[in-house]
XYZ file of C-alpha atoms in Angstrom:
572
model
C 90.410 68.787 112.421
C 89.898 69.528 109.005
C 87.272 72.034 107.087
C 84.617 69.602 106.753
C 84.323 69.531 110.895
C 84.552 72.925 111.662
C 81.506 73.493 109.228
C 79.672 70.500 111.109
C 80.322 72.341 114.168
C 79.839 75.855 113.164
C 76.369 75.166 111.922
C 75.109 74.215 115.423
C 75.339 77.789 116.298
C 74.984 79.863 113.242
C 71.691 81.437 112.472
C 69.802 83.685 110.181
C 68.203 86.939 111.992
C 65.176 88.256 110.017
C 63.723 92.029 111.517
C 60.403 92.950 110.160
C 58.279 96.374 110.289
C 56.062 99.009 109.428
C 58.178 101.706 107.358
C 55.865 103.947 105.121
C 58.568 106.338 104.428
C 60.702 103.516 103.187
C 63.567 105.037 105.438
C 64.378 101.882 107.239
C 66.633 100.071 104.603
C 69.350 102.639 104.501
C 72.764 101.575 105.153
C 71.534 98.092 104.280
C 72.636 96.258 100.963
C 69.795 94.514 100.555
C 66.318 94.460 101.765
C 62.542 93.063 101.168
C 60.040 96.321 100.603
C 56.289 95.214 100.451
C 53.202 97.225 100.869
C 54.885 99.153 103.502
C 56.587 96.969 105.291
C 60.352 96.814 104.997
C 62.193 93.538 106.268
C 66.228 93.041 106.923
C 68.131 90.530 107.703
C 71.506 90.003 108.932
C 73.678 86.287 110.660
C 73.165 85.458 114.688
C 75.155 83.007 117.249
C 73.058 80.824 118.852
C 74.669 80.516 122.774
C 74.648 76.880 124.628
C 71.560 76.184 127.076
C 74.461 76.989 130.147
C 74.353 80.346 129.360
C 72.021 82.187 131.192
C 70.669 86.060 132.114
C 71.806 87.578 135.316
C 68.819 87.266 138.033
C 68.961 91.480 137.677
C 68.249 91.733 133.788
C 65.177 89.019 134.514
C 63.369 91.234 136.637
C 64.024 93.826 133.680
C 62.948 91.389 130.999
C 59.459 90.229 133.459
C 58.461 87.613 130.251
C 61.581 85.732 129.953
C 61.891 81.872 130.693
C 64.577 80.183 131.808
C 63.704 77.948 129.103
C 63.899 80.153 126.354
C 67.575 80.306 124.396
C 69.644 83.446 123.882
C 70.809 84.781 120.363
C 73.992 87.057 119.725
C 73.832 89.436 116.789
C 74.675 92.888 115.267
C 72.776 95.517 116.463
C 72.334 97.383 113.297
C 70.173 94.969 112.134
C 68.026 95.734 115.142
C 68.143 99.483 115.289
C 66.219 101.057 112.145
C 63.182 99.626 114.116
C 63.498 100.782 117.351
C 61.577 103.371 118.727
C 62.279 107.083 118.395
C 63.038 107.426 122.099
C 65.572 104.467 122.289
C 67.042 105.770 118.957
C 68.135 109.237 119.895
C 69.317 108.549 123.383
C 70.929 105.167 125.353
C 68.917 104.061 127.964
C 69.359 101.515 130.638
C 66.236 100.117 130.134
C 65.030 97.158 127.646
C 65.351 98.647 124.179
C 61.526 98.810 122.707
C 60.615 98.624 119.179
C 58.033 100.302 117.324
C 54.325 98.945 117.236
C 54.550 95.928 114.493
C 57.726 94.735 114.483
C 58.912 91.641 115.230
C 61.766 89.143 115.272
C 62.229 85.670 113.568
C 65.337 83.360 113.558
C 65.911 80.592 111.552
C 67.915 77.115 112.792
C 68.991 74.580 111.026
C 68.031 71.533 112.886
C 68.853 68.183 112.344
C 65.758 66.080 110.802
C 63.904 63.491 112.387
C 63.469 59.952 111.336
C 60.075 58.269 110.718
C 59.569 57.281 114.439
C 60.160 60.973 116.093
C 62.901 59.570 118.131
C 66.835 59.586 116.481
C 67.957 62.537 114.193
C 69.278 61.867 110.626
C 72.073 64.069 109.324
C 69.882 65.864 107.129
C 68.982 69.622 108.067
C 65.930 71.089 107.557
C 65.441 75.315 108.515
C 62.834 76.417 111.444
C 61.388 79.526 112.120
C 61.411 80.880 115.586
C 59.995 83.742 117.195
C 62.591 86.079 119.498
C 62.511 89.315 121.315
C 64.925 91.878 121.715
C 66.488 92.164 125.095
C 69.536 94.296 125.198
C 71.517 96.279 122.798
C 75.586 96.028 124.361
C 78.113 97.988 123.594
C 81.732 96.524 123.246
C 84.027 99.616 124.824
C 87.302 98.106 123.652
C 86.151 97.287 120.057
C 84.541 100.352 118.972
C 87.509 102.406 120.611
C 90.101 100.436 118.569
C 87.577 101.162 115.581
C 87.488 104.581 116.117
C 91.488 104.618 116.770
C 91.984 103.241 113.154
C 89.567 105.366 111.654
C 91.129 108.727 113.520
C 94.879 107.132 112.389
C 94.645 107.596 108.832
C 95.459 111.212 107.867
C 93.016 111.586 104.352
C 90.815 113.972 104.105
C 87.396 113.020 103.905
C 86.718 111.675 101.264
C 89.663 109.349 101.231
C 88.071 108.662 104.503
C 85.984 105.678 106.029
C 82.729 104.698 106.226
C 80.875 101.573 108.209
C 78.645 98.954 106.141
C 79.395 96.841 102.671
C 79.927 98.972 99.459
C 76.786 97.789 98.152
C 74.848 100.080 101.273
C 73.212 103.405 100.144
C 72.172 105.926 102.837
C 70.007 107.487 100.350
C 68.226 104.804 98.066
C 65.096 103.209 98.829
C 61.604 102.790 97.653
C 59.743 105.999 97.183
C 56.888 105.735 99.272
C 53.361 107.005 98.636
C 52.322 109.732 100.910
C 50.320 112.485 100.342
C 50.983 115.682 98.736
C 51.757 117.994 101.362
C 53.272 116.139 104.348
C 52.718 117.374 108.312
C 55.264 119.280 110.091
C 55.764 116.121 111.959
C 56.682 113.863 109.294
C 59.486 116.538 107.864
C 61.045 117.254 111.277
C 61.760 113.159 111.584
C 62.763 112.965 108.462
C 65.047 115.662 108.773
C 66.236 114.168 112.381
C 67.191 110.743 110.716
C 68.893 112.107 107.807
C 71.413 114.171 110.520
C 71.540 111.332 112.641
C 72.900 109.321 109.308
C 75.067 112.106 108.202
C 76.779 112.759 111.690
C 77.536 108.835 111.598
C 79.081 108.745 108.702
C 81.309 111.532 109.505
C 81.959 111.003 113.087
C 85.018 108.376 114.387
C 82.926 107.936 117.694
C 79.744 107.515 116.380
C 81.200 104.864 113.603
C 82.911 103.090 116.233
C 79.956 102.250 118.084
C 78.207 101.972 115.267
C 80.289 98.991 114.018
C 81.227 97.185 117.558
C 77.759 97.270 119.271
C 75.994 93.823 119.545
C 72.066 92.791 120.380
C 71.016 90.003 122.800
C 68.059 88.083 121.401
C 65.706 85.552 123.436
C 63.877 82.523 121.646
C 60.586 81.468 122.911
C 62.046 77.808 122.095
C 64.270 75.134 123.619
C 66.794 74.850 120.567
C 69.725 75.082 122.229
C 69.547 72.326 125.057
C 71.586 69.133 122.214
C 74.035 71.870 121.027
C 77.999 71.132 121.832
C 80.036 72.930 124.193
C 81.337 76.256 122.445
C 85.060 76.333 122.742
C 87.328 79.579 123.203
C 90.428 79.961 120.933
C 92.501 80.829 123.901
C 94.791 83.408 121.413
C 94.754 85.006 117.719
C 97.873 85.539 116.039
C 97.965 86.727 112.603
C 97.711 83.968 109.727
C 95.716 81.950 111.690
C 92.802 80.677 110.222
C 89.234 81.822 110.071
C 85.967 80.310 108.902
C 83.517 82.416 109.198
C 79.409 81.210 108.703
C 76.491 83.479 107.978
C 73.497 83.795 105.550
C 74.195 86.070 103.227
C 71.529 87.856 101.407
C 69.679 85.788 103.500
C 65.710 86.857 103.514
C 66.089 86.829 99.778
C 66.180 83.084 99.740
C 66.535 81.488 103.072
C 66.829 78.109 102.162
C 69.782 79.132 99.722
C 71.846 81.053 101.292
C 71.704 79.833 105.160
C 74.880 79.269 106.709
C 77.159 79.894 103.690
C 81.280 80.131 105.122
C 84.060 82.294 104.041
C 87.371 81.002 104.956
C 90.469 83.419 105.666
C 93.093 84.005 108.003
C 93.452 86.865 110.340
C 95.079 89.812 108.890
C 95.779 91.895 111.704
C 95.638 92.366 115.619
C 94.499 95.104 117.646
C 96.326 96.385 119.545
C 99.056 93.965 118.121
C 101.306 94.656 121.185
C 98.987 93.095 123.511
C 97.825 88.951 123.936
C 94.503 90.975 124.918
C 92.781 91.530 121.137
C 89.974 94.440 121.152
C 89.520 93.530 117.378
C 90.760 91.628 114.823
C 90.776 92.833 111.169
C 90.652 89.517 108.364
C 91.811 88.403 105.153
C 88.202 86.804 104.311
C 85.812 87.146 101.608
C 82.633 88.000 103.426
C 79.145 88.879 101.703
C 76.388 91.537 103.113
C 74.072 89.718 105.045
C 76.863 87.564 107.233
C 77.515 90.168 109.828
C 76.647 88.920 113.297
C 77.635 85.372 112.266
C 80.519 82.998 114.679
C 83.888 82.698 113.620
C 85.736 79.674 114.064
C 89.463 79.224 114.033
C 91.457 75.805 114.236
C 90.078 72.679 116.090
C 86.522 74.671 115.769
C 87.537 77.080 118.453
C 85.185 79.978 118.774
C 87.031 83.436 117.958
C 84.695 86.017 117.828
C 81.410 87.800 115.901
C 81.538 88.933 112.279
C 80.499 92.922 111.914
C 80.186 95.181 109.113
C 83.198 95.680 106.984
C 85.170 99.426 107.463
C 84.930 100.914 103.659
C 87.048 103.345 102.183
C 85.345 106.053 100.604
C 87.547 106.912 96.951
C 87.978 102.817 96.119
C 85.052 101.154 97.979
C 87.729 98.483 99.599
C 86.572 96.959 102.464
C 88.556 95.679 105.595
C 86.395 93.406 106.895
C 86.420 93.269 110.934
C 86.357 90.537 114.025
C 84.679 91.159 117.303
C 86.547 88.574 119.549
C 84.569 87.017 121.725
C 86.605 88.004 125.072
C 85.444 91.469 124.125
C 81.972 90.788 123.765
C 81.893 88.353 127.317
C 83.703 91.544 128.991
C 80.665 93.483 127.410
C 77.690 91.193 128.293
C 78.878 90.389 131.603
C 76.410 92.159 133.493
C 74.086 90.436 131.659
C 74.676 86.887 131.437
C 75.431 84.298 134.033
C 78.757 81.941 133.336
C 77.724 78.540 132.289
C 77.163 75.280 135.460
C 78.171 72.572 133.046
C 81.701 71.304 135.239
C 83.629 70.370 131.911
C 83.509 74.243 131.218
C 84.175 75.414 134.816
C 87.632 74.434 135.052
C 88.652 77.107 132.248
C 86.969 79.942 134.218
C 88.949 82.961 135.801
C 86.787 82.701 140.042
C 83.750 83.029 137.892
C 84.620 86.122 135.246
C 82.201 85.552 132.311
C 85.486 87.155 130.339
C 86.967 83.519 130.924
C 84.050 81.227 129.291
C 85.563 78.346 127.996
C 88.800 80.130 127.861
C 91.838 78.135 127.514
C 94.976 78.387 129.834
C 97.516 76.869 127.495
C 97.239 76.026 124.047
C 95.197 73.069 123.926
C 91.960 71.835 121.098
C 89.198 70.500 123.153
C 87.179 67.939 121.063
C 83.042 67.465 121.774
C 83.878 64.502 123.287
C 86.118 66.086 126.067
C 89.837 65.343 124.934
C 92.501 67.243 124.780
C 94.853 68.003 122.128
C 98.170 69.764 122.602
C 98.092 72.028 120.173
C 102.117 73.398 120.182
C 104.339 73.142 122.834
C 105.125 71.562 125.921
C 102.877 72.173 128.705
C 105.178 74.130 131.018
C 105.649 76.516 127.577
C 103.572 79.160 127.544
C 104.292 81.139 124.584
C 104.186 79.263 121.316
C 107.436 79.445 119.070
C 106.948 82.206 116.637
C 105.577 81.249 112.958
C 107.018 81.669 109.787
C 104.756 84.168 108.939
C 105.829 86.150 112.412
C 109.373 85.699 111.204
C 108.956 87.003 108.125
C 106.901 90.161 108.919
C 110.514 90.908 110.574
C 112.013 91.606 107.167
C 108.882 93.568 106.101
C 109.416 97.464 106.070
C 107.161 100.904 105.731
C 108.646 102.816 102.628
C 107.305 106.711 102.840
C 107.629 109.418 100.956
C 107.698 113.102 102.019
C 104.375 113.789 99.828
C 102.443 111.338 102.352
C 102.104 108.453 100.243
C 103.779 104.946 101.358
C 104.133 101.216 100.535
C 105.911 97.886 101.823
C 109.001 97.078 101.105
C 111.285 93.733 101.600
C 114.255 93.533 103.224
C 116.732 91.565 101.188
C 120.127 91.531 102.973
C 121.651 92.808 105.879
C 123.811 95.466 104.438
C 119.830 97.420 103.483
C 119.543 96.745 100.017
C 115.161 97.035 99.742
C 112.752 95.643 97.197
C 109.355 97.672 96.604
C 107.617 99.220 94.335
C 108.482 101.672 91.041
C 104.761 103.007 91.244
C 105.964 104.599 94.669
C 108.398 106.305 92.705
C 107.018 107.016 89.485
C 103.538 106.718 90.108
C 102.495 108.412 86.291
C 104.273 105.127 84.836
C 101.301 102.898 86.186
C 98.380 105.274 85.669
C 95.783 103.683 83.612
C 95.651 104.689 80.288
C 92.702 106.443 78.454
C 90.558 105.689 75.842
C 92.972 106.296 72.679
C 95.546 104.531 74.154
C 97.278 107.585 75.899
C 98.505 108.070 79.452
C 98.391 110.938 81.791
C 101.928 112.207 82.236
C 100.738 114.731 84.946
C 101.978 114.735 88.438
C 100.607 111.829 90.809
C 98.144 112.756 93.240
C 98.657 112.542 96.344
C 96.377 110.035 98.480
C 96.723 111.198 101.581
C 97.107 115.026 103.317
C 100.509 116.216 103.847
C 101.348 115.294 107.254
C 101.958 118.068 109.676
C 105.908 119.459 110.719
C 106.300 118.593 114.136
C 107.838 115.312 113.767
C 111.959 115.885 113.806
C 113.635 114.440 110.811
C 116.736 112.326 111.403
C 118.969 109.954 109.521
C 118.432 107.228 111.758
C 115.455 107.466 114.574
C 114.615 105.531 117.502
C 110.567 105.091 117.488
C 110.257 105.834 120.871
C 108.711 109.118 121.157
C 105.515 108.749 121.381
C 104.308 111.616 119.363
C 105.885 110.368 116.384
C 105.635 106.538 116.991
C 104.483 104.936 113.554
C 103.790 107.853 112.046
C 104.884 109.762 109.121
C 108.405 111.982 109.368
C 108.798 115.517 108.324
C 109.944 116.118 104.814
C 113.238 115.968 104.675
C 116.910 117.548 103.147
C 117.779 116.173 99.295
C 120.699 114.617 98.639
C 122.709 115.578 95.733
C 123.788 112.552 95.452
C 120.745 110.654 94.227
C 120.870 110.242 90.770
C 120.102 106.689 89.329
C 121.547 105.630 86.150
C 121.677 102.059 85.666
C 121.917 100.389 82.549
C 118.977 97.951 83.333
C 117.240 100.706 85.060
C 115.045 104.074 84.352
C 117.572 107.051 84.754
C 116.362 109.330 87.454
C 117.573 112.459 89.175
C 115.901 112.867 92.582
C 117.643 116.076 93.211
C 114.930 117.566 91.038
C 112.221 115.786 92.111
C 112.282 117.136 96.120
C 111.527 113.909 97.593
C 113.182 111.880 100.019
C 112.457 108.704 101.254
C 112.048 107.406 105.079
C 111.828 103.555 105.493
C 110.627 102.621 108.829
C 112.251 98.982 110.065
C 110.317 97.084 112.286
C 112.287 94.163 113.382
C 112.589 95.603 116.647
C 111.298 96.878 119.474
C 111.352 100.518 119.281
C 111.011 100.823 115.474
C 113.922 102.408 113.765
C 113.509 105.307 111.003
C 116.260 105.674 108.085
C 116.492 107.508 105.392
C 116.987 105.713 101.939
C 118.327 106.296 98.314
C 116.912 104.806 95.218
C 119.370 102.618 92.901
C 117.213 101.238 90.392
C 113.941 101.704 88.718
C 112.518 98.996 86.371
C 112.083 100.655 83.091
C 110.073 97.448 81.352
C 106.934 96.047 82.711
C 107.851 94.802 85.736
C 106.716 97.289 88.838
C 110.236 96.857 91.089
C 112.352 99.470 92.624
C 115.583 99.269 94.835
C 116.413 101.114 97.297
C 119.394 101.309 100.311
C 119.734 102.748 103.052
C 121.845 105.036 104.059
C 122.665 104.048 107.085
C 122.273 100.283 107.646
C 121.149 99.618 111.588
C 122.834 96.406 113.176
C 121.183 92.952 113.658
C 118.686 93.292 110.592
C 116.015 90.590 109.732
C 116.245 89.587 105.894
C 113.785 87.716 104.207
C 114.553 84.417 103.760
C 115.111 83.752 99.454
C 113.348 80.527 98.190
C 114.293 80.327 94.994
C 112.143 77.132 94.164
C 108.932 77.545 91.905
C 105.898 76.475 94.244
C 103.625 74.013 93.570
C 99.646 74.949 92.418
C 97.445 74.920 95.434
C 100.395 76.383 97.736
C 99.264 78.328 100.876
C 100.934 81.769 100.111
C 100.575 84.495 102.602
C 100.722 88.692 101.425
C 102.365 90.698 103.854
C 102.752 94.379 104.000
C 101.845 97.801 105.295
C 97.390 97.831 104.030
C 95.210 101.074 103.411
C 94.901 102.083 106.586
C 97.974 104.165 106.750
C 101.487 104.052 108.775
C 99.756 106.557 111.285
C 98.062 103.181 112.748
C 101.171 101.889 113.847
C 99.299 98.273 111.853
């Protein structure tokens, strides 16, 4: 299945939430990229997944939720989209109950549905957007995501303002309209104000809060059949990294529906966590995703299902974003209190004695078409585990370079005696500074990214992982060698004995890693950012990479592997 169909069946379920609302204070677009302010009234938007008629709520939340129909369809989005316009009570505290929403605001959805010929009966091709009225019905939390959010976040050792943050760079907590009140202001109005700018501050600040923040999910109803012709929603039974992602939404979406519905970003999963476990809690991608698109499906291979798009994790100091995956097992685990597994019999068979965590699940790695076939997708059916990919065998020959200062980069594996390719900015980081605006650069020392770690992590020349205290993290500074002096006719002379550095490289072809100690034997002195390094004591059954020395052809799929900003204290 190429593209083409997994956009064909993507947009059966993708939809464009729009939140609207009194906000005279012109408060409510904070920590939004982009809004709609009009005579008081301040309107969001953000992406939805629209669920298949079969799924149902549980007969307990109906009796909660006294106006909903069986007949009405149910919705899947972010709750931050949901939240500025909630009422004060179900803001500051999390209540069982149905979430309520302040007097005057109201929720619209908008479905592309397919058009219908000139005699009302057969369905063309062509899409046309409806608006439909929804209500909110439960805001869910996803335990397993927002800890492994709040586990990354904690991981990194920078201080805070090489910290994190939740939303897309283009968010402000502070800017918004100015609105007209009058001169002197009750007591009433400053206390809330005052309230909601602590409540923002202690978010952005606090690893619990921000975890939450980015892995909690609304359930919507629709007062409107639109779900009864949609296809049965497939579970990709597994996520690996490189697989691939297509990911639909409606970016900047209320500022020109028709534009900008169901627009797709395709990547490939960058990361698993935990990545020692088949069960993900979250998945981080290598996608190009636009504010506006959180909430949206993601689709993998064969149009499998794989999870809900949420706000991107932003680093303060460089405003990159790692944009984030809510798999869908998470979410089912979440909402299954709440909803009621599908009756349709083709789906049944994948179910785990009725656990909502096994909708649609698969058993074995198989593509199930719309019409009901069955693909084998790798191996034979009595395999269970798929043989590893190339990109799993080369992350084998991958390695965590560190320095004693805190700072670290990637490094490749070229042979099995420990001869290392990385980086000369690691090394000489004032070679690569950028220069100024006569031409000059700064020859001061580098700063460091990160804080110094702390001492209680024993320093060895060649370390087992397996403590866990000092698993994937950072080692203690340690002993220079005299003997590290570079002097290599293609290379930069260097004498490390002055420099009081020493370098750990952490190998992770194995299972505990291994920790050794390395030596630098050549610097590129010309353009060219490239380092050596070898290690001082070369561990037994290494993993080199595997040297292709063939040019490859424009339009190749190439894959970027290494060790990304969040740190080796993640263990990711």
């Amino acid at each position: 299945m190429g593209l083409p169909e997994i956009v064909d069946v993507a947009r059966n379920f993708a939809v464009l939430v729009r939140v609207q609302g009194p906000d005279p204070k012109g408060l409510k677009m904070r920590n939004h990229a982009f809004h709609l302010y009009n005579s008081g009234n301040t309107t969001l938007s953000a992406s939805g997944m629209l669920l298949p008629a079969s799924f149902s709520l549980a007969p307990l939340v109906e009796q909660i939720n006294s106006g909903y129909k069986d007949t009405e369809s149910l919705v899947v989005t972010v709750a931050s989209i949901v939240e500025p316009f909630l009422s004060l009570q179900h803001r500051e505290s999390i209540s069982q109950e149905k979430p309520q929403m302040i007097p005057g605001a109201k929720i619209d959805i908008m479905v592309e549905e397919n058009k219908l010929v000139e005699d009302g009966t057969k369905r063309s091709d062509e899409r046309v957007p409806h608006w439909f009225s929804a209500q909110l019905l439960a805001l869910i939390d996803v335990p397993v995501s927002s800890t492994a959010v709040q586990s990354l976040i904690q991981g990194t050792s920078g201080s805070m303002e090489h910290g994190w943050e939740v939303g897309w760079s283009l968010a402000s907590s502070t800017d918004g309209p100015q609105p007209l009140t009058d001169a002197i202001q009750t007591q009433v109005e400053q206390s809330s104000m005052k309230r909601q700018n602590h409540m923002v501050g202690g978010q952005s600040s606090n690893p619990n809060l921000m975890g939450r923040s980015t892995a909690k999910v609304a359930l919507l109803s629709v007062s409107s059949v639109i779900s009864e012709d949609l296809p049965n929603l497939n579970i990709s039974p597994s996520n690996e990294r490189g697989d691939l992602l297509l990911a639909m939404g409606s970016p900047f979406g209320i500022l020109s529906p028709v534009h900008f519905c169901n627009s797709i970003s395709v990547g490939s999963v960058a990361n698993c966590y935990p990545s020692s476990s088949a069960k993900r809690s979250l998945l981080m991608a290598d996608i190009r995703c636009l504010p506006g698109m959180e909430g949206g499906p993601v689709f993998g291979e064969h149009a499998l299902l794989i999870g809900l798009l949420t706000r991107p994790l932003r680093q303060r100091i460089s405003g990159a974003e790692i944009q984030l995956v809510i798999p869908w097992e998470a979410i089912a685990t979440a909402c299954s209190d709440l909803l009621q597994e599908p009756q349709n019999a083709f789906k049944r068979i994948y179910y785990n004695n009725g656990n909502l965590n096994a909708v649609g699940r698969l058993c074995t790695p198989i593509s199930l078409h719309l019409n009901g076939s069955s693909n084998r997708l790798h191996s034979p059916i009595n395999s269970m585990c798929p043989p590893p990919s190339p990109v799993d065998k080369a992350m084998a020959s991958i390695c965590l370079v560190t320095m004693d200062n805190g700072v670290w980069a990637s490094g490749v594996l070229l042979n099995s005696k420990g001869l290392i390719l990385t980086n000369a900015h690691l090394l000489e980081p004032w070679r690569f500074r950028k220069a100024t605006a006569n031409g000059e650069r700064n020859e001061s020392k580098s700063e460091v990214v990160v804080n110094p770690f702390d001492d209680s992590f024993p320093s060895r020349k060649v370390g087992i992982g397996g403590d866990p205290r000092s698993q994937g993290l950072l080692p203690k500074r340690l002993e220079t060698r005299g003997s590290s002096v570079v002097n290599d006719p293609g290379g930069h002379k260097l004498n490390w004995n002055t420099t009081h550095r020493s370098i750990r490289v952490r190998l992770d072809h194995g299972d505990p890693w291994i920790w050794c100690e390395a030596r630098v034997v050549y610097v590129s002195r010309g353009p060219l950012d490239i380092a050596l390094l070898q290690l001082e004591c070369v561990p037994d059954h290494l993993c080199p990479i595997v040297q292709d020395f063939a040019c490859p052809s424009p339009g190749s799929k190439v894959f970027v592997i290494g060790h990304g900003l969040f740190g080796p204290r993640c263990g990711e």
